[in-house]
Amino acid sequence: MASTLFFQPFVLSSPTPLVSFSPIRAILPGCLSPRRRSVSLSTTAMADKPTSAMGTKLPHVLTVAGSDSGGGAGIQADIKACGAMGVYCSSVITAVTAQNTVGVQGVHPVPEKFIEKQLESVLSDMDVDVVKTGMLPSLGVIKVLCESLKRFPVKALVVDPVMVSTSGDTLSAPSTLSGYRDELFRMADIVTPNLKEASALLGGMQLQAVSDMSLAAKSIHKFGPKNVLVKGGDLSGSTEAVDIFFDGETLYELRGSRVQTRNTHGTGCTLASCIAAELAKGHPMLQAVKAAKAFLESALHYSKDIAMGSGPQGPFDHLFRLKSSPYNVEPRLKFNPDDLFLYAVTDSGMNRKWGRPMTDAVEAAIKGGATIIQLREKEMKTQEFIQTAKACMEVCQPHKIPLLINDRVDVALACNADGVHVGQSDMQAHTVRALLGPGKIIGVSCKTVAQAEKAWMDGADYIGCGGVFPTNTKKDNITIGLEGLKEICLASKLPVVAIGGIGIGNANLVMEIGMKNLKGVAVVSALFDKENVEGEARKLRSVLERVFCSVS
Ligand SMILES: Cc1ncc(COP(=O)(O)OP(=O)(O)O)c(N)n1
Ligand SMILES: Cc1nc(C(=O)O)sc1CCOP(=O)(O)O
Ligand SMILES: [Mg+2]
């Protein structure tokens, strides 16, 4: 139930004179610390460590927001979210609120002069990369913030236009609307309104469908921010969590699974803070938004059964990664694109023909130099598939070779495989991601640029691209040729593995198309329809290494 909150003045007992500060930083260009291109095929990810002459530089987000006594939202959520993303977080407190799982019982605004003083203290001294805003209770606070940002520019500004809490309580004066629209948004790299906030910003526009959200994103973009994310968490009747991202040119529908839980207090603050944290690390905007959504989805999954408080909305656990759970794996840590180099896809029919068990065939492929294994079984019954997959996991693990399961997410879960490969008629990658969590590898088969774009949006780790040449292994497969492969590699933001009719005789032609993100070849018959799997793998690997050394 909405309530009118009492705004109590915050008394400064002994005002100290402001020390005078001078601006010390110029705007830095958005930077991405590139991962070193590794020639080794190790599965361990290397973390870059930026250093300055003074020592190690920590990515740093400053949150300008209100305190939530319940600890689920506001400053408390922001600090926990940034910490979970591995980023330092300082804080300027704009108001102290009394709240819990029932709602907001009181708001105690901090005087504007003291907000200015906090801003000056942090921004003048502490190398802030990104400022993220939450509750800005008055127009005066917005003006103070804009002035401070002009004096102390930062790399990026993330504005979460918090106006009403999820319990329905007002957290900012109506006059802040004009402050957002006319002043703060112009300085923002991204603004992240939910449906109610987007509607308020647009004079009460009705937002009932994804198409309305797209219109709203475009209209809000006209107020001046570089990017807009309209969050559809409150969209009624939707089984998915759909957000609309607009960068001024392209509209993106970002879909995730809707986690059924009451523990959603602080989701908006957390999402904006995670975006800010990813930007502070140097990641590009859309990638930052996607990483933030993936983190939030995992945190909600992990926390869905937590019981705290008697009200309708509980907090969730930002620090789930510190605990033991399928969601606690650092996203992408397990996946190294170099593992796609020699990708062996099994076929038990071929193994039967040559009279060997699957585990022997997998072991031989690995000994010959395969860098990743996919179990592709179209006929096997579920129980036999799980048993085979468990046995193959035991073969792969000592060699640190990832094992993926083709098509069957249930089998992958049952044997705790390293990931899943899905095609265009299989389960969609964003659903697979929701089921497997962020730490597993997901590959998607793509024959078009549009499919490659969707795979990336859906949170896949790589794409399989083919058939490069005609194949007898997959019935009625469409051949895209080397030209088709090149076109998709050029468009794909994900690493690519080529597949279809590839073997010792033509693998060089594939790798020589010279695309940086083409990481290797996937083969079935070139290994498994042969008597000596290990010998064939060794020969194919040496062809690949020869091309790799000549192009890099
Ligand atoms: C690495 C890799 N790329 C493509 C495929 C094909 O997957 P899909 O289109 O789903 O077809 P099936 O393999 O399921 O018949 C793949 N398996 N692996
Ligand atoms: C499983 C599969 N997927 C393909 C695709 O084009 O997506 S081609 C293919 C079969 C690849 O087998 P071989 O190496 O024996 O040609
Ligand atoms: Mg498939």
Coordinates of C-alpha atoms and ligand atoms in Angstrom, one line a residue:
M1 CA 0.0 0.0 0.0
A2 CA 1.4 3.4 -0.9
S3 CA 2.0 5.8 2.0
T4 CA 3.0 9.4 2.4
L5 CA 6.4 9.5 4.0
F6 CA 7.6 12.0 6.5
F7 CA 10.6 13.8 5.2
Q8 CA 12.6 14.9 8.3
P9 CA 15.3 17.5 8.0
F10 CA 18.8 16.1 8.7
V11 CA 20.5 18.5 11.2
L12 CA 24.2 19.2 10.7
S13 CA 25.4 19.8 14.3
S14 CA 28.6 21.7 13.5
P15 CA 29.0 22.6 9.9
T16 CA 32.6 22.6 8.9
P17 CA 33.8 25.0 6.2
L18 CA 34.2 23.3 2.8
V19 CA 37.8 22.8 1.9
S20 CA 38.3 24.0 -1.7
F21 CA 39.1 21.3 -4.2
S22 CA 40.2 21.5 -7.8
P23 CA 39.1 19.2 -10.6
I24 CA 41.8 16.5 -11.0
R25 CA 40.7 14.2 -13.8
A26 CA 39.8 14.6 -17.4
I27 CA 37.3 12.3 -19.1
L28 CA 38.9 9.0 -19.9
P29 CA 37.9 7.2 -23.1
G30 CA 35.8 4.0 -22.5
C31 CA 38.4 1.3 -22.5
L32 CA 38.3 -2.5 -22.7
S33 CA 41.3 -4.2 -21.2
P34 CA 41.9 -6.8 -23.9
R35 CA 42.4 -10.4 -22.9
R36 CA 45.8 -11.6 -24.1
R37 CA 45.5 -13.8 -27.1
S38 CA 46.7 -17.1 -25.8
V39 CA 48.4 -19.7 -28.0
S40 CA 48.2 -22.3 -25.2
L41 CA 45.1 -24.4 -25.0
S42 CA 44.8 -24.2 -21.2
T43 CA 41.3 -24.0 -19.7
T44 CA 42.4 -21.5 -17.1
A45 CA 41.3 -17.9 -17.7
M46 CA 43.9 -15.1 -17.1
A47 CA 42.7 -12.0 -15.2
D48 CA 44.2 -8.7 -16.4
K49 CA 45.7 -6.6 -13.7
P50 CA 45.8 -3.0 -14.6
T51 CA 48.4 -1.1 -12.7
S52 CA 49.4 2.5 -12.3
A53 CA 52.7 4.0 -11.2
M54 CA 51.2 4.1 -7.7
G55 CA 50.2 0.4 -7.6
T56 CA 47.2 -1.6 -8.6
K57 CA 44.2 0.3 -9.8
L58 CA 40.8 -1.0 -8.6
P59 CA 37.8 -0.5 -10.8
H60 CA 35.7 1.9 -8.8
V61 CA 31.9 2.7 -8.7
L62 CA 30.5 5.5 -6.6
T63 CA 26.9 5.0 -5.7
V64 CA 24.8 8.1 -4.9
A65 CA 21.7 6.7 -3.3
G66 CA 19.6 6.2 -0.2
S67 CA 20.3 3.8 2.7
D68 CA 17.8 0.9 3.2
S69 CA 17.8 -0.2 6.8
G70 CA 16.5 -3.6 5.6
G71 CA 19.7 -4.1 3.6
G72 CA 18.1 -5.4 0.4
A73 CA 18.0 -2.3 -1.7
G74 CA 19.7 1.2 -1.9
I75 CA 23.2 1.8 -0.9
Q76 CA 23.5 -1.6 0.8
A77 CA 22.4 -3.5 -2.4
D78 CA 24.8 -1.4 -4.5
I79 CA 27.8 -2.1 -2.3
K80 CA 27.1 -5.8 -2.2
A81 CA 26.4 -6.0 -6.0
C82 CA 29.7 -4.2 -6.8
G83 CA 31.6 -6.4 -4.4
A84 CA 30.1 -9.5 -6.0
M85 CA 31.2 -8.2 -9.4
G86 CA 34.7 -7.6 -8.1
V87 CA 34.6 -3.8 -8.1
Y88 CA 35.3 -1.3 -5.3
C89 CA 32.2 0.7 -4.3
S90 CA 32.2 4.1 -2.4
S91 CA 28.9 5.7 -1.3
V92 CA 27.3 9.1 -1.0
I93 CA 24.1 8.8 1.0
T94 CA 21.2 11.0 -0.1
A95 CA 18.7 9.9 2.5
V96 CA 18.3 7.4 5.3
T97 CA 15.2 5.3 5.0
A98 CA 13.5 3.1 7.6
Q99 CA 12.2 0.0 5.7
N100 CA 11.8 -3.7 5.9
T101 CA 10.0 -6.5 3.9
V102 CA 6.6 -4.8 4.6
G103 CA 7.4 -1.4 3.1
V104 CA 9.0 2.0 3.8
Q105 CA 8.2 3.4 7.2
G106 CA 10.1 6.7 7.0
V107 CA 12.6 8.8 5.0
H108 CA 15.1 11.1 6.5
P109 CA 16.8 13.2 3.7
V110 CA 20.4 14.3 4.0
P111 CA 20.9 18.1 3.5
E112 CA 22.0 19.0 0.0
K113 CA 25.1 20.8 1.3
F114 CA 26.2 17.6 3.0
I115 CA 25.5 15.5 -0.1
E116 CA 27.7 18.0 -2.0
K117 CA 30.4 17.6 0.6
Q118 CA 30.3 13.7 0.4
L119 CA 30.5 14.0 -3.4
E120 CA 33.5 16.3 -3.3
S121 CA 35.3 14.1 -0.7
V122 CA 35.1 11.0 -2.9
L123 CA 35.3 12.4 -6.4
S124 CA 38.2 14.7 -5.7
D125 CA 40.4 12.0 -4.3
M126 CA 39.5 8.4 -5.0
D127 CA 39.7 7.8 -8.8
V128 CA 36.1 7.0 -9.4
D129 CA 35.5 5.3 -12.7
V130 CA 31.7 5.2 -12.8
V131 CA 28.9 7.0 -10.8
K132 CA 25.7 5.2 -10.3
T133 CA 22.6 7.0 -9.0
G134 CA 19.7 5.6 -7.0
M135 CA 17.3 7.5 -4.7
L136 CA 17.7 11.3 -5.4
P137 CA 15.0 12.7 -3.1
S138 CA 14.8 16.3 -4.4
L139 CA 15.4 18.5 -7.4
G140 CA 18.1 20.2 -5.4
V141 CA 20.0 17.0 -5.0
I142 CA 19.9 16.3 -8.7
K143 CA 21.3 19.9 -9.3
V144 CA 24.1 19.3 -6.8
L145 CA 25.0 16.0 -8.4
C146 CA 25.1 17.5 -11.9
E147 CA 27.4 20.3 -10.7
S148 CA 29.7 17.9 -9.0
L149 CA 29.9 15.7 -12.1
K150 CA 30.8 18.7 -14.2
R151 CA 33.6 19.5 -11.8
F152 CA 34.8 15.9 -11.4
P153 CA 34.1 14.1 -14.7
V154 CA 34.0 10.3 -14.6
K155 CA 34.1 7.6 -17.3
A156 CA 30.4 6.8 -17.2
L157 CA 27.2 7.7 -15.4
V158 CA 24.4 5.1 -14.8
V159 CA 21.1 6.6 -13.7
D160 CA 18.5 4.4 -12.1
P161 CA 15.6 6.9 -11.8
V162 CA 14.2 5.6 -8.5
M163 CA 10.9 7.3 -7.8
V164 CA 8.6 4.8 -6.1
S165 CA 9.7 1.7 -4.1
T166 CA 8.4 -1.7 -5.1
S167 CA 6.1 -1.5 -2.1
G168 CA 4.5 1.6 -3.7
D169 CA 6.1 4.2 -1.4
T170 CA 7.2 7.5 -2.9
L171 CA 11.0 8.0 -2.6
S172 CA 11.4 11.3 -4.5
A173 CA 9.6 14.6 -4.8
P174 CA 7.5 15.0 -8.1
S175 CA 9.8 17.9 -9.0
T176 CA 12.7 15.5 -9.6
L177 CA 11.0 14.4 -12.8
S178 CA 12.1 17.6 -14.5
G179 CA 15.6 17.3 -13.0
Y180 CA 16.0 13.9 -14.5
R181 CA 14.5 14.8 -17.9
D182 CA 16.1 18.2 -18.3
E183 CA 19.5 17.8 -16.6
L184 CA 20.7 14.4 -15.3
F185 CA 19.7 12.3 -18.3
R186 CA 21.7 14.4 -20.7
M187 CA 24.9 13.4 -18.8
A188 CA 23.9 9.7 -18.5
D189 CA 25.5 6.9 -20.4
I190 CA 22.5 4.7 -19.5
V191 CA 19.2 5.2 -17.7
T192 CA 17.3 2.2 -16.3
P193 CA 13.6 3.0 -15.6
N194 CA 11.2 0.3 -14.7
L195 CA 7.7 0.4 -16.2
K196 CA 6.2 2.7 -13.6
E197 CA 9.2 5.1 -13.8
A198 CA 9.2 5.1 -17.6
S199 CA 5.5 5.9 -17.5
A200 CA 6.0 8.7 -15.1
L201 CA 8.8 10.1 -17.2
L202 CA 6.5 10.1 -20.2
G203 CA 3.6 11.9 -18.6
G204 CA 1.6 8.7 -17.6
M205 CA 2.0 6.8 -20.9
Q206 CA 0.4 3.3 -20.6
L207 CA 3.0 0.5 -20.8
Q208 CA 1.3 -2.9 -21.2
A209 CA 3.2 -4.7 -23.9
V210 CA 6.8 -5.2 -25.1
S211 CA 5.9 -2.9 -28.1
D212 CA 5.0 -0.1 -25.6
M213 CA 8.3 -0.6 -23.9
S214 CA 10.1 -0.1 -27.2
L215 CA 8.3 3.2 -27.9
A216 CA 9.1 4.3 -24.3
A217 CA 12.8 3.5 -24.7
K218 CA 12.9 5.6 -27.9
S219 CA 11.0 8.5 -26.2
I220 CA 13.2 8.5 -23.1
H221 CA 16.3 8.4 -25.4
K222 CA 15.2 11.8 -26.7
F223 CA 15.9 13.3 -23.2
G224 CA 19.5 12.8 -23.9
P225 CA 21.0 9.6 -22.4
K226 CA 23.3 7.6 -24.7
N227 CA 21.4 4.3 -23.8
V228 CA 18.1 3.4 -22.3
L229 CA 17.1 0.1 -20.6
V230 CA 13.4 -0.2 -19.9
K231 CA 12.9 -3.0 -17.5
G232 CA 9.9 -5.2 -18.0
G233 CA 10.0 -7.0 -14.6
D234 CA 6.5 -5.8 -13.8
L235 CA 5.0 -6.7 -17.2
S236 CA 1.8 -8.7 -16.4
G237 CA 1.2 -12.0 -18.0
S238 CA 4.8 -12.5 -19.2
T239 CA 6.5 -15.8 -18.4
E240 CA 9.9 -14.3 -19.3
A241 CA 11.7 -11.3 -17.9
V242 CA 11.9 -9.0 -21.0
D243 CA 13.9 -5.8 -21.0
I244 CA 14.2 -3.4 -23.9
F245 CA 17.6 -1.9 -24.6
F246 CA 18.0 1.1 -27.0
D247 CA 21.3 2.6 -28.0
G248 CA 19.9 5.3 -30.2
E249 CA 20.0 3.1 -33.3
T250 CA 19.0 -0.4 -32.5
L251 CA 16.4 -1.8 -30.2
Y252 CA 17.3 -5.1 -28.5
E253 CA 14.9 -7.4 -26.7
L254 CA 16.8 -8.9 -23.8
R255 CA 15.0 -12.0 -22.6
G256 CA 15.7 -14.0 -19.5
S257 CA 13.7 -16.4 -17.4
R258 CA 11.3 -15.0 -14.8
V259 CA 12.3 -16.5 -11.4
Q260 CA 9.2 -17.3 -9.3
T261 CA 10.1 -15.8 -5.9
R262 CA 9.0 -13.1 -3.4
N263 CA 12.6 -12.2 -2.8
T264 CA 12.9 -9.4 -5.4
H265 CA 13.5 -6.4 -3.2
G266 CA 16.4 -4.4 -4.6
T267 CA 16.5 -5.9 -8.1
G268 CA 16.5 -2.5 -9.8
C269 CA 19.4 -1.1 -7.6
T270 CA 21.4 -4.3 -8.1
L271 CA 21.0 -4.4 -11.9
A272 CA 22.1 -0.7 -12.3
S273 CA 25.0 -1.3 -9.9
C274 CA 26.1 -4.4 -11.8
I275 CA 26.0 -2.5 -15.1
A276 CA 28.1 0.3 -13.4
A277 CA 30.6 -2.4 -12.1
E278 CA 31.0 -3.9 -15.6
L279 CA 31.5 -0.5 -17.1
A280 CA 34.1 0.3 -14.5
K281 CA 36.0 -2.9 -15.6
G282 CA 36.0 -1.5 -19.1
H283 CA 33.4 -3.6 -20.8
P284 CA 31.1 -2.1 -23.5
M285 CA 27.6 -1.1 -22.6
L286 CA 25.5 -3.9 -24.1
Q287 CA 27.9 -6.5 -22.7
A288 CA 27.7 -4.9 -19.3
V289 CA 23.9 -5.0 -19.4
K290 CA 23.9 -8.6 -20.4
A291 CA 26.3 -9.5 -17.6
A292 CA 24.2 -7.6 -15.1
K293 CA 21.1 -9.5 -16.1
A294 CA 22.8 -12.8 -15.9
F295 CA 24.1 -12.0 -12.4
L296 CA 20.7 -10.9 -11.2
E297 CA 19.0 -14.0 -12.6
S298 CA 21.5 -16.3 -10.9
A299 CA 21.2 -14.4 -7.6
L300 CA 17.4 -14.7 -7.7
H301 CA 17.5 -18.4 -8.5
Y302 CA 19.9 -19.0 -5.6
S303 CA 17.8 -16.9 -3.2
K304 CA 14.3 -18.0 -4.3
D305 CA 13.5 -19.9 -1.1
I306 CA 15.1 -17.6 1.5
A307 CA 12.6 -16.7 4.2
M308 CA 13.2 -13.4 5.9
G309 CA 10.5 -11.0 7.3
S310 CA 6.7 -11.1 7.2
G311 CA 6.1 -8.7 4.4
P312 CA 5.3 -9.3 0.7
Q313 CA 8.8 -8.7 -0.6
G314 CA 12.0 -10.2 0.8
P315 CA 15.7 -9.5 0.0
F316 CA 18.0 -11.8 -2.0
D317 CA 21.5 -12.9 -1.4
H318 CA 24.0 -10.9 -3.5
L319 CA 26.9 -12.8 -2.2
F320 CA 25.8 -16.2 -3.3
R321 CA 29.0 -16.7 -5.2
L322 CA 30.8 -17.0 -1.9
K323 CA 28.8 -20.1 -1.1
S324 CA 28.7 -23.6 -2.6
S325 CA 26.0 -23.8 -5.3
P326 CA 25.7 -24.5 -9.1
Y327 CA 25.4 -20.7 -9.5
N328 CA 28.6 -19.7 -7.7
V329 CA 31.0 -20.3 -10.6
E330 CA 32.5 -17.1 -11.9
P331 CA 30.7 -16.7 -15.3
R332 CA 32.8 -17.7 -18.3
L333 CA 35.7 -18.8 -16.1
K334 CA 35.2 -22.3 -17.2
F335 CA 35.2 -21.5 -20.9
N336 CA 38.2 -20.7 -22.9
P337 CA 37.5 -20.1 -26.6
D338 CA 40.8 -21.7 -27.5
D339 CA 39.2 -25.0 -26.4
L340 CA 37.3 -25.0 -29.7
F341 CA 40.5 -25.7 -31.6
L342 CA 39.9 -29.4 -32.3
Y343 CA 36.3 -30.1 -31.4
A344 CA 35.4 -33.8 -31.5
V345 CA 31.7 -34.7 -31.8
T346 CA 30.9 -38.4 -31.1
D347 CA 28.7 -40.8 -33.0
S348 CA 28.1 -44.2 -31.4
G349 CA 26.9 -45.7 -34.7
M350 CA 30.4 -45.1 -36.1
N351 CA 32.0 -46.4 -32.9
R352 CA 29.9 -49.6 -33.1
K353 CA 31.0 -50.1 -36.7
W354 CA 34.6 -50.0 -35.6
G355 CA 33.9 -52.2 -32.6
R356 CA 34.9 -49.9 -29.7
P357 CA 33.1 -48.5 -26.7
M358 CA 32.4 -44.7 -26.5
T359 CA 34.8 -44.2 -23.7
D360 CA 37.7 -45.7 -25.7
A361 CA 36.9 -43.5 -28.7
V362 CA 36.8 -40.3 -26.5
E363 CA 40.1 -41.2 -24.7
A364 CA 41.7 -41.8 -28.1
A365 CA 40.5 -38.5 -29.5
I366 CA 41.9 -36.7 -26.4
K367 CA 45.2 -38.5 -26.6
G368 CA 45.5 -37.4 -30.3
G369 CA 44.9 -33.7 -29.4
A370 CA 41.1 -33.1 -29.2
T371 CA 40.5 -30.0 -27.0
I372 CA 36.8 -30.4 -26.4
I373 CA 34.3 -33.3 -26.7
Q374 CA 30.6 -33.2 -27.5
L375 CA 28.4 -36.3 -27.0
R376 CA 25.9 -36.3 -29.9
E377 CA 23.6 -39.2 -29.5
K378 CA 20.3 -39.1 -31.5
E379 CA 19.0 -42.6 -30.7
M380 CA 20.3 -43.5 -27.3
K381 CA 17.7 -44.1 -24.5
T382 CA 17.9 -41.5 -21.7
Q383 CA 19.4 -43.9 -19.0
E384 CA 22.0 -45.2 -21.3
F385 CA 22.9 -41.7 -22.4
I386 CA 23.4 -40.6 -18.8
Q387 CA 25.5 -43.6 -18.0
T388 CA 27.6 -43.1 -21.1
A389 CA 28.0 -39.3 -20.3
K390 CA 29.1 -40.1 -16.7
A391 CA 31.7 -42.5 -18.0
C392 CA 32.9 -40.0 -20.5
M393 CA 33.1 -37.3 -17.8
E394 CA 35.5 -39.6 -16.0
V395 CA 37.6 -39.9 -19.1
C396 CA 37.6 -36.1 -19.8
Q397 CA 38.1 -34.7 -16.3
P398 CA 41.7 -35.9 -15.6
H399 CA 42.8 -34.4 -18.9
K400 CA 40.9 -31.1 -18.1
I401 CA 39.0 -31.5 -21.4
P402 CA 35.4 -30.0 -21.3
L403 CA 32.6 -32.4 -22.1
L404 CA 29.4 -31.0 -23.7
I405 CA 26.1 -32.8 -24.4
N406 CA 24.3 -32.3 -27.7
D407 CA 20.6 -31.3 -27.4
R408 CA 19.9 -32.8 -24.0
V409 CA 19.9 -30.3 -21.1
D410 CA 18.5 -33.0 -18.8
V411 CA 21.4 -35.4 -19.5
A412 CA 23.9 -32.5 -19.0
L413 CA 22.4 -31.8 -15.6
A414 CA 22.3 -35.5 -14.6
C415 CA 26.0 -36.0 -15.3
N416 CA 27.2 -32.5 -14.4
A417 CA 28.6 -32.0 -17.8
D418 CA 30.5 -28.8 -18.7
G419 CA 27.8 -27.6 -21.0
V420 CA 25.4 -28.2 -23.8
H421 CA 25.2 -27.6 -27.6
V422 CA 21.9 -26.7 -29.0
G423 CA 20.6 -26.1 -32.6
Q424 CA 17.9 -23.9 -34.0
S425 CA 15.1 -26.4 -33.3
D426 CA 16.4 -27.3 -29.8
M427 CA 15.8 -25.5 -26.5
Q428 CA 16.6 -21.8 -26.8
A429 CA 20.0 -20.8 -25.4
H430 CA 18.6 -18.3 -22.8
T431 CA 16.4 -21.1 -21.4
V432 CA 19.4 -23.4 -21.3
R433 CA 21.4 -20.7 -19.5
A434 CA 18.6 -20.3 -16.9
L435 CA 18.6 -24.0 -16.3
L436 CA 22.4 -24.5 -16.2
G437 CA 23.5 -21.3 -14.5
P438 CA 26.2 -19.0 -15.6
G439 CA 29.2 -21.3 -15.1
K440 CA 28.4 -23.8 -17.9
I441 CA 29.3 -23.6 -21.5
I442 CA 26.6 -23.1 -24.1
G443 CA 27.0 -23.5 -27.9
V444 CA 24.5 -22.7 -30.5
S445 CA 24.4 -23.9 -34.2
C446 CA 24.0 -21.0 -36.6
K447 CA 23.7 -20.8 -40.3
T448 CA 22.8 -17.1 -40.6
V449 CA 24.0 -13.7 -39.2
A450 CA 20.6 -13.2 -37.5
Q451 CA 21.0 -16.6 -35.6
A452 CA 24.5 -15.6 -34.5
E453 CA 23.2 -12.3 -33.2
K454 CA 20.4 -14.0 -31.3
A455 CA 22.9 -16.6 -29.8
W456 CA 24.9 -13.8 -28.4
M457 CA 21.9 -12.0 -27.0
D458 CA 20.7 -15.3 -25.4
G459 CA 24.0 -15.6 -23.5
A460 CA 25.7 -18.4 -25.5
D461 CA 29.5 -18.8 -25.2
Y462 CA 30.2 -19.8 -28.8
I463 CA 28.5 -20.7 -32.1
G464 CA 28.9 -23.8 -34.3
C465 CA 28.8 -22.7 -37.9
G466 CA 28.1 -24.9 -40.9
G467 CA 27.8 -27.0 -42.9
V468 CA 30.9 -25.6 -44.3
F469 CA 31.1 -28.6 -46.8
P470 CA 28.6 -31.2 -47.6
T471 CA 28.4 -34.0 -45.0
N472 CA 26.9 -37.5 -44.8
T473 CA 26.7 -37.4 -41.0
K474 CA 23.8 -35.0 -40.7
K475 CA 20.8 -35.7 -43.0
D476 CA 19.6 -32.9 -45.3
N477 CA 22.1 -30.4 -43.9
I478 CA 22.3 -27.0 -45.6
T479 CA 25.8 -26.2 -46.9
I480 CA 26.8 -22.6 -46.3
G481 CA 30.4 -22.8 -47.8
L482 CA 33.5 -20.9 -46.8
E483 CA 31.9 -17.6 -47.9
G484 CA 28.9 -18.3 -45.6
L485 CA 31.3 -19.1 -42.7
K486 CA 33.3 -15.9 -43.3
E487 CA 30.1 -13.7 -43.4
I488 CA 28.9 -15.2 -40.1
C489 CA 32.4 -14.9 -38.4
L490 CA 32.5 -11.2 -39.4
A491 CA 29.1 -10.6 -37.8
S492 CA 29.5 -12.8 -34.7
K493 CA 30.5 -11.3 -31.4
L494 CA 31.1 -14.9 -30.2
P495 CA 33.9 -17.3 -30.9
V496 CA 33.1 -19.6 -33.8
V497 CA 33.8 -23.3 -34.5
A498 CA 33.3 -24.5 -38.1
I499 CA 31.5 -27.8 -38.7
G500 CA 30.4 -30.0 -41.6
G501 CA 32.5 -32.2 -43.9
I502 CA 35.7 -31.1 -42.4
G503 CA 38.8 -33.4 -42.3
I504 CA 42.5 -33.6 -42.7
G505 CA 42.2 -32.7 -46.4
N506 CA 40.4 -29.4 -46.1
A507 CA 40.8 -28.1 -42.5
N508 CA 43.5 -25.8 -43.7
L509 CA 41.1 -24.1 -46.2
V510 CA 38.7 -23.5 -43.3
M511 CA 41.2 -21.9 -40.9
E512 CA 42.9 -19.9 -43.7
I513 CA 39.8 -17.7 -44.2
G514 CA 41.6 -15.7 -41.6
M515 CA 38.9 -14.7 -39.2
K516 CA 40.1 -13.9 -35.7
N517 CA 37.1 -15.3 -33.9
L518 CA 37.2 -18.6 -35.9
K519 CA 38.8 -20.7 -33.2
G520 CA 38.8 -24.2 -34.6
V521 CA 36.9 -27.1 -36.4
A522 CA 34.3 -29.6 -35.2
V523 CA 34.5 -33.0 -36.7
V524 CA 32.6 -36.3 -36.5
S525 CA 33.5 -38.7 -39.3
A526 CA 37.1 -37.5 -39.7
L527 CA 37.8 -39.0 -36.3
F528 CA 35.1 -41.5 -35.4
D529 CA 34.5 -43.1 -38.8
K530 CA 38.1 -44.2 -38.8
E531 CA 39.9 -47.2 -37.3
N532 CA 42.6 -45.3 -35.6
V533 CA 41.0 -42.3 -33.8
E534 CA 44.1 -41.2 -32.0
G535 CA 46.2 -41.2 -35.1
E536 CA 43.6 -39.3 -37.1
A537 CA 43.2 -36.7 -34.3
R538 CA 47.0 -36.3 -34.2
K539 CA 47.1 -35.7 -38.0
L540 CA 44.2 -33.2 -37.9
R541 CA 45.7 -31.4 -35.0
S542 CA 49.0 -30.9 -36.8
V543 CA 47.2 -29.5 -39.8
L544 CA 45.5 -27.0 -37.5
E545 CA 48.7 -26.1 -35.7
R546 CA 50.5 -25.5 -39.0
V547 CA 47.8 -23.0 -40.1
F548 CA 47.5 -21.4 -36.7
C549 CA 51.3 -20.8 -36.6
S550 CA 51.4 -19.4 -40.1
V551 CA 48.5 -16.9 -39.5
S552 CA 49.3 -15.7 -36.0
Ligands
LIG1 C1 29.8 -27.7 -32.7 C2 28.5 -28.0 -33.3 N1 27.9 -27.3 -34.3 C3 26.7 -27.6 -34.8 C4 26.1 -28.7 -34.4 C5 24.7 -29.0 -34.9 O1 23.7 -28.9 -34.0 P1 22.2 -29.0 -34.4 O2 21.9 -28.0 -35.5 O3 21.3 -28.9 -33.2 O4 22.1 -30.4 -35.0 P2 22.3 -31.8 -34.3 O5 23.8 -32.0 -34.0 O6 21.5 -31.7 -33.0 O7 21.8 -32.8 -35.2 C6 26.6 -29.5 -33.4 N2 26.1 -30.6 -33.0 N3 27.8 -29.1 -32.9
LIG2 C1 26.4 -32.4 -36.4 C2 26.6 -31.5 -37.6 N1 26.1 -30.2 -37.6 C3 26.3 -29.6 -38.7 C4 25.9 -28.2 -39.0 O1 26.0 -27.8 -40.2 O2 25.4 -27.5 -38.1 S1 27.1 -30.5 -39.8 C5 27.2 -31.8 -38.8 C6 27.8 -33.1 -39.1 C7 29.3 -33.0 -39.1 O3 29.8 -34.2 -39.3 P1 31.1 -34.5 -40.2 O4 32.2 -33.9 -39.5 O5 31.2 -36.0 -40.3 O6 30.8 -33.9 -41.5
MG3 MG 20.6 -30.2 -31.9

